[in-house]
XYZ file of C-alpha atoms in Angstrom:
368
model
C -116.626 58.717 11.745
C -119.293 56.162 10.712
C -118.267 52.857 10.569
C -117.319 51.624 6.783
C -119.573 48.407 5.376
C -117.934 45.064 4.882
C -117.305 43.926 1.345
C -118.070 40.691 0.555
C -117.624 38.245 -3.057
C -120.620 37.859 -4.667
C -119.793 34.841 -6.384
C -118.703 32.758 -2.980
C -119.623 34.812 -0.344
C -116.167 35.148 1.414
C -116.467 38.725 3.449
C -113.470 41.335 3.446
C -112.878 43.778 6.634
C -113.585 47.590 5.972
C -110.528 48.556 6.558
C -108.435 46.088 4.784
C -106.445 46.955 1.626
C -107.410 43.909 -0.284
C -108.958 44.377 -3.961
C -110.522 40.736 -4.359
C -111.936 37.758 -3.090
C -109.202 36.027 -1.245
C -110.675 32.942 -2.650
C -111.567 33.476 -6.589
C -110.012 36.417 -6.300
C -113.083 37.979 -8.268
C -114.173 41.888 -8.061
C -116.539 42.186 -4.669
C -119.225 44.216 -3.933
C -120.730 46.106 -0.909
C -123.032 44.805 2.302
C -124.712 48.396 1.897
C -128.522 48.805 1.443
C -129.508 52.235 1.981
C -132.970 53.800 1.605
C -132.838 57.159 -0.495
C -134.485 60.320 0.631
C -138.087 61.692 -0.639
C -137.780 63.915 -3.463
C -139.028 66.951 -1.696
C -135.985 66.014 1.277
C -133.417 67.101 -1.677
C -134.328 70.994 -1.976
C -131.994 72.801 -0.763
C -128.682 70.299 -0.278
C -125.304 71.007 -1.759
C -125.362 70.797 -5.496
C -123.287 67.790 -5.968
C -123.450 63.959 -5.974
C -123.327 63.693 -2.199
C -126.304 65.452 -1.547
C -127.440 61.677 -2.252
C -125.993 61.297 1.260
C -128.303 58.541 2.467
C -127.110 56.209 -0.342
C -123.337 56.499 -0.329
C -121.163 54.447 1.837
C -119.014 57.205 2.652
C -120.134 60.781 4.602
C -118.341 63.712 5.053
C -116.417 64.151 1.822
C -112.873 65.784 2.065
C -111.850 65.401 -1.279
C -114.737 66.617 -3.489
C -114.446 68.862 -6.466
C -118.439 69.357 -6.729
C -118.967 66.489 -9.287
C -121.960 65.526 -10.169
C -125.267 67.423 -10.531
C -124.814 67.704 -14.724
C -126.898 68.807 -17.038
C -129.364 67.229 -18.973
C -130.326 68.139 -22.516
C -132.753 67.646 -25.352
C -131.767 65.642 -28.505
C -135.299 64.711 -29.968
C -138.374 64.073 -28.683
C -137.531 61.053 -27.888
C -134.139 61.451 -26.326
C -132.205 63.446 -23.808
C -128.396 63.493 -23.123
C -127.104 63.582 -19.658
C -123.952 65.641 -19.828
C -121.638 63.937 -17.964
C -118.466 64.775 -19.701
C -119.133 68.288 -17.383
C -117.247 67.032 -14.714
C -114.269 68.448 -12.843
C -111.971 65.977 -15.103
C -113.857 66.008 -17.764
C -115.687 62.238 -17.456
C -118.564 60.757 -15.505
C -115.646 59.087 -13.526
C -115.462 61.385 -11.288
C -118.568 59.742 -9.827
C -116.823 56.912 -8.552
C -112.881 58.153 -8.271
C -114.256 60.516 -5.618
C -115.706 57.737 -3.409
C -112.068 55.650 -3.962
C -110.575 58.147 -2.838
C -112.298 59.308 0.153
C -111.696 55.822 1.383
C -108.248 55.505 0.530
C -107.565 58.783 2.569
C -109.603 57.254 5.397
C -107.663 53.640 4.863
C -104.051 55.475 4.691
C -102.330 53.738 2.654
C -98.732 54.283 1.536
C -99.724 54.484 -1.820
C -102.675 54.292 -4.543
C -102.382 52.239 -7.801
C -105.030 52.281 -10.714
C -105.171 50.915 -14.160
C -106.922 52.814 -17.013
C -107.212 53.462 -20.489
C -106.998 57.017 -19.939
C -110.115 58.147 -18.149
C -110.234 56.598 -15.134
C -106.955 56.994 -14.153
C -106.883 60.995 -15.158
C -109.816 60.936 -12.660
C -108.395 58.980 -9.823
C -105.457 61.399 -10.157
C -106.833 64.327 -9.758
C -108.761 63.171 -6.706
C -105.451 61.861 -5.602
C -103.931 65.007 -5.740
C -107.077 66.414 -4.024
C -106.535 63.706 -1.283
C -102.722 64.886 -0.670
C -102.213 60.382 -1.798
C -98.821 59.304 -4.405
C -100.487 57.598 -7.092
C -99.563 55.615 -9.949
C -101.360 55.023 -13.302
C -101.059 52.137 -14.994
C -102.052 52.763 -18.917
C -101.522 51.031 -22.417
C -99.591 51.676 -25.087
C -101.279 53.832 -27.477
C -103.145 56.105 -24.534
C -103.815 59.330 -25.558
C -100.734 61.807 -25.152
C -103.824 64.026 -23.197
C -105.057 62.192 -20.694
C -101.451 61.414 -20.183
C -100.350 65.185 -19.738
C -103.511 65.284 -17.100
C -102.770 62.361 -15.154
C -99.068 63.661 -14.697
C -100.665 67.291 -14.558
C -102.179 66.013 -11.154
C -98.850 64.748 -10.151
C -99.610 61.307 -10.611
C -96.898 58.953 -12.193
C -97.931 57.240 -15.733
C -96.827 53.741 -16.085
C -97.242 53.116 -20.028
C -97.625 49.163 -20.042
C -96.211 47.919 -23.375
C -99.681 46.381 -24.335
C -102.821 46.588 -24.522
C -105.668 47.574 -21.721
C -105.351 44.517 -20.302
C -101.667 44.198 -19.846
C -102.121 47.228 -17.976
C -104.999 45.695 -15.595
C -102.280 43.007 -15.067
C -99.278 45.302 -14.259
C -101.454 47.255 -11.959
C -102.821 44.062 -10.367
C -99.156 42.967 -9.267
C -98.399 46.303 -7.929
C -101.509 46.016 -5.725
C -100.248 43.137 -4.065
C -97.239 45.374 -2.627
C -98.089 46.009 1.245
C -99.099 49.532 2.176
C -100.853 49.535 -1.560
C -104.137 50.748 -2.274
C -105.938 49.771 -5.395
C -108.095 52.264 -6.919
C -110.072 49.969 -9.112
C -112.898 51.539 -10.876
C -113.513 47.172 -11.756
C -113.140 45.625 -8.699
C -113.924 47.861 -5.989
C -117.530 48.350 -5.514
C -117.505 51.883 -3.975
C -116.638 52.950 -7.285
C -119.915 51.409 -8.195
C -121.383 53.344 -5.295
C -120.509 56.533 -6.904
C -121.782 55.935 -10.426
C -125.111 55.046 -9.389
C -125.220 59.214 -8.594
C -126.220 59.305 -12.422
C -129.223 57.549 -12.362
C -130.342 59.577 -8.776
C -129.595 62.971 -10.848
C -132.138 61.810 -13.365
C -135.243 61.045 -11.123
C -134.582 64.340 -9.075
C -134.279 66.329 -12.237
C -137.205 64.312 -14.045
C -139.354 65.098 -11.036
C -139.474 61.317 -9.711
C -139.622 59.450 -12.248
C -137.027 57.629 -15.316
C -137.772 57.084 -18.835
C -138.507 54.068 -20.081
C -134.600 53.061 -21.505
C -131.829 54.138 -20.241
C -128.940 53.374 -23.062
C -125.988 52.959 -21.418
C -122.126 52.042 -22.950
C -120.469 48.963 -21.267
C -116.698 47.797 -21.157
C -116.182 46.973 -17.621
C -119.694 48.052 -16.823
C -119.693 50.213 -14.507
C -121.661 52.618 -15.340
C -124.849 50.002 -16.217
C -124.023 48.316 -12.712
C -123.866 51.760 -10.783
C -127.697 52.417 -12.708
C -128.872 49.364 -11.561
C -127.737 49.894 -8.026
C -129.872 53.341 -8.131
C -132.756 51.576 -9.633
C -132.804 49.194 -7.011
C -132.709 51.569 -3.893
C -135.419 54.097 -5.388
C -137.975 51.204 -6.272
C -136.979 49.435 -2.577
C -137.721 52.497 -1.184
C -141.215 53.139 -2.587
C -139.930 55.931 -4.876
C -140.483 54.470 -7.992
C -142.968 53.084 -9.475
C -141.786 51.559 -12.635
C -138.119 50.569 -13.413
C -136.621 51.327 -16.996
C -135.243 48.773 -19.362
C -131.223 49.160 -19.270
C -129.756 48.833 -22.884
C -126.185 47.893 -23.126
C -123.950 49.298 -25.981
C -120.920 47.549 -27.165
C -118.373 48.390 -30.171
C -119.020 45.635 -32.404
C -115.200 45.610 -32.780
C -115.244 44.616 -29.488
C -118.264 42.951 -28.083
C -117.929 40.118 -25.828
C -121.332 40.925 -23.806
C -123.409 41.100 -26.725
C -122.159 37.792 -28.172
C -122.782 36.396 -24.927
C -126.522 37.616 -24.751
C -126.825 36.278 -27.947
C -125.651 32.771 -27.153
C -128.205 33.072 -24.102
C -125.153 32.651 -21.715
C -124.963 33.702 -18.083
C -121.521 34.669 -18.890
C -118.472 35.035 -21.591
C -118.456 32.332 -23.977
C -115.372 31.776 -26.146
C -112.289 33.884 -27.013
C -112.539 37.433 -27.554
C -110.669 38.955 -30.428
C -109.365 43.001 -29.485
C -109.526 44.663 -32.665
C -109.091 48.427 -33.346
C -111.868 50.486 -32.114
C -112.418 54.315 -32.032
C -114.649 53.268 -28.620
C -111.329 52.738 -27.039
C -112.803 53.460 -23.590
C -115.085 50.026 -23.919
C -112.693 47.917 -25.478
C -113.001 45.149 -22.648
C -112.491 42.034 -24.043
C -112.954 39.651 -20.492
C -114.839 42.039 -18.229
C -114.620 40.976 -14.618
C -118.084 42.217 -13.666
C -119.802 40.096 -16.840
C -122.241 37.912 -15.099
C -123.160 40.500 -13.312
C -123.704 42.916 -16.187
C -126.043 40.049 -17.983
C -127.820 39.361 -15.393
C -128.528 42.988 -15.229
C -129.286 43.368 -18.320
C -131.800 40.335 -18.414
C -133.390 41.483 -14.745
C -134.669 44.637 -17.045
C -135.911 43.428 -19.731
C -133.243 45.370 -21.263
C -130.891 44.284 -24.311
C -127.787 44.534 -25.698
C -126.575 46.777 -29.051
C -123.693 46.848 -31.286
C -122.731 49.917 -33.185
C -120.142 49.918 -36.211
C -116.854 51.916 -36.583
C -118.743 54.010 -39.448
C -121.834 54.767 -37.110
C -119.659 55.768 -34.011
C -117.668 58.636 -36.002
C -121.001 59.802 -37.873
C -122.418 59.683 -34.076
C -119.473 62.091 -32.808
C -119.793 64.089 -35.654
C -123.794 64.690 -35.527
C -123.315 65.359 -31.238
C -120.513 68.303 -32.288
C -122.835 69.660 -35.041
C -125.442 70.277 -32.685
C -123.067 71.635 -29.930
C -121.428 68.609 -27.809
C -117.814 67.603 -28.572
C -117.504 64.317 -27.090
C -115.275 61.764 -27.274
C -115.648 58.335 -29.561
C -116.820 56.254 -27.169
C -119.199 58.734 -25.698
C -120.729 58.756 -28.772
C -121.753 54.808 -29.081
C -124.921 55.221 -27.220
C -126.016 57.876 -29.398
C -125.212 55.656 -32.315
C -127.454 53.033 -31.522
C -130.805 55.000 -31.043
C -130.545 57.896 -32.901
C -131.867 56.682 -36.242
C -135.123 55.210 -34.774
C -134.933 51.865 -32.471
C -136.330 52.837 -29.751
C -139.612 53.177 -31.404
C -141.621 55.970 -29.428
C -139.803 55.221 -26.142
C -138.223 57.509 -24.075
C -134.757 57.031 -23.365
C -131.266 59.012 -21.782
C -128.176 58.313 -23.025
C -125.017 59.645 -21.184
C -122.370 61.182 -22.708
C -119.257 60.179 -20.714
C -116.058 62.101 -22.031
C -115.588 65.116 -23.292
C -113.884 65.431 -27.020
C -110.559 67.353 -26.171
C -109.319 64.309 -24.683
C -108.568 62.312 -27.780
C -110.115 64.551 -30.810
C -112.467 63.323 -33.525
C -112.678 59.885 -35.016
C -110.964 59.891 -38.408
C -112.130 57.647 -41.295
């Protein structure tokens, strides 16, 4: 086997072992990210490979895969002339998490642990259990009160064990948290651990294959935790490093405006979060982050491409769900908040992808 990268903090540089079970810096005990810079293949290399996410090979920090269910590789689709959606709710679990649950737990079966722990508000953890399952790993999902009863019957359908955390999301990052500090624990943190990040960035190396070498000119992306937007800018990074692209798109950041913490903090000019957050009721329950780990990272992001951030109202993410089903795409709420923000005109001639993330049977339609 090929010898795993170091993580290291990004904040104060403190390096973590491969093979060590520890979720964050030792120090700040912040997320950390990956010593891992690799150099994509040619476009014309890619004919022919398996017809998943790892036939990105060269740029994930795992090889081999044991535990994949052939995610990855989704469709992309017209919406104007303008627009295209990237299908990503087409996924073995139904959600572009797959992308990254795969990677966690191909290293987790290569780590051993006793057992895996992950905190969710429904999609992540459905995904880490069914790659769990796939991994022959016990696994534990930490979730809030209020989680939909169906990602609930999938995460115990994989034979993972629910662990309804009488609170809200982040009452279940804490719970989850504490039981990662048990020995023999592995945390599957879509948040903290940056191979999750590793496998996300698959989305954006989908798009340039399928749009012949090239990105358009925004790529609209929904942020809680911001891992999605992080994993894009990862990809961005490796194909322009590489020679392989020549121009890098703007990355637009949506946010509930129920629940926007990153967006008030662009618009204060901060480098990070800047006063208290306030968790009200959302139907984009899947990006209701009020203190996201990852947030200076995510601005700087942001800022690095000339990108922005976006709000969207309650009112415009149901008539957003409602005008993706008309047209033949059931998604969840939050998968519709992208959608929300561009579709009646502000991207003014660009052309932009948004993703849509979840598919709609997991928590049914928005209701005013």
């Amino acid at each position: 086997m090929s010898p795993l990268p170091d993580r290291y903090c990004p904040t104060d540089g403190v390096r973590v072992p491969s093979d060590s079970l520890a979720w964050c810096c030792p120090s700040c005990h912040g997320p950390l990210d990956l010593d891992f810079a690799p150099t994509p293949a040619p476009l014309k290399s890619l004919s022919g490979r398996v017809n998943s996410l790892w036939r990105y090979a060269e740029t994930l920090p795992l090889a081999q895969p044991t535990v994949s269910l052939g995610e990855g590789r989704t469709p992309l689709v017209t919406l104007t002339d303008e627009v295209s959606a990237k299908l990503d709710y087409l996924m073995p679990t139904l959600s572009f998490k797959d992308r990254g649950a795969v990677l966690l737990a191909q290293l987790a079966q290569r780590v051993g642990p006793t057992r895996v722990v992950a905190d969710s508000s429904g999609n992540a953890g459905t995904s880490v259990a069914a790659y769990c399952a796939r991994a022959r790993l016990p696994c534990t999902v930490y979730v809030p009160l209020g989680t939909s009863a169906k990602k609930l019957e999938q995460i115990e359908a994989h034979g993972a064990r629910p662990e309804v955390v009488d609170g809200d999301r982040e009452a279940a990052g804490a719970a989850a948290r504490r039981a990662a500090d048990e020995p023999g624990t592995f945390y599957a943190s879509h948040v903290h651990n940056p191979y999750f990040l590793h496998g996300t960035k698959t989305y954006v190396h989908e798009l340039w294959e399928d749009l012949g070498g090239r990105l358009p000119d925004v790529l609209v992306l929904p942020v809680g935790n911001g891992t999605l937007l992080l994993g894009a800018a990862l990809a961005i990074a490796e194909l322009h490093g590489a020679g392989l692209l020549d121009r890098r798109p703007a990355l637009w950041a949506v946010q509930a405006a129920a629940v926007a913490p990153l967006a008030h903090a662009w618009q204060e000019g901060a480098d990070g979060l800047v006063g208290d957050t306030t968790l009200s009721p959302t139907y984009a329950e899947g990006i209701a982050i009020p203190r996201p780990p990852r947030a200076r990272q995510i601005l700087r992001a942001v800022r690095g491409s000339g990108g922005t951030f976006l709000t969207v109202s309650e009112d415009r993410i149901r008539h957003a769900q409602l005008d993706l089903a008309s047209q033949g795409l059931y998604v969840e709420s939050t998968s519709a908040v992208c959608w929300a923000a561009v579709r009646e005109g502000a991207l003014g001639g660009r052309s932009a992808v948004v993703p849509l993330c979840g598919a709609g049977l997991k928590s049914g339609l928005a209701r005013a």
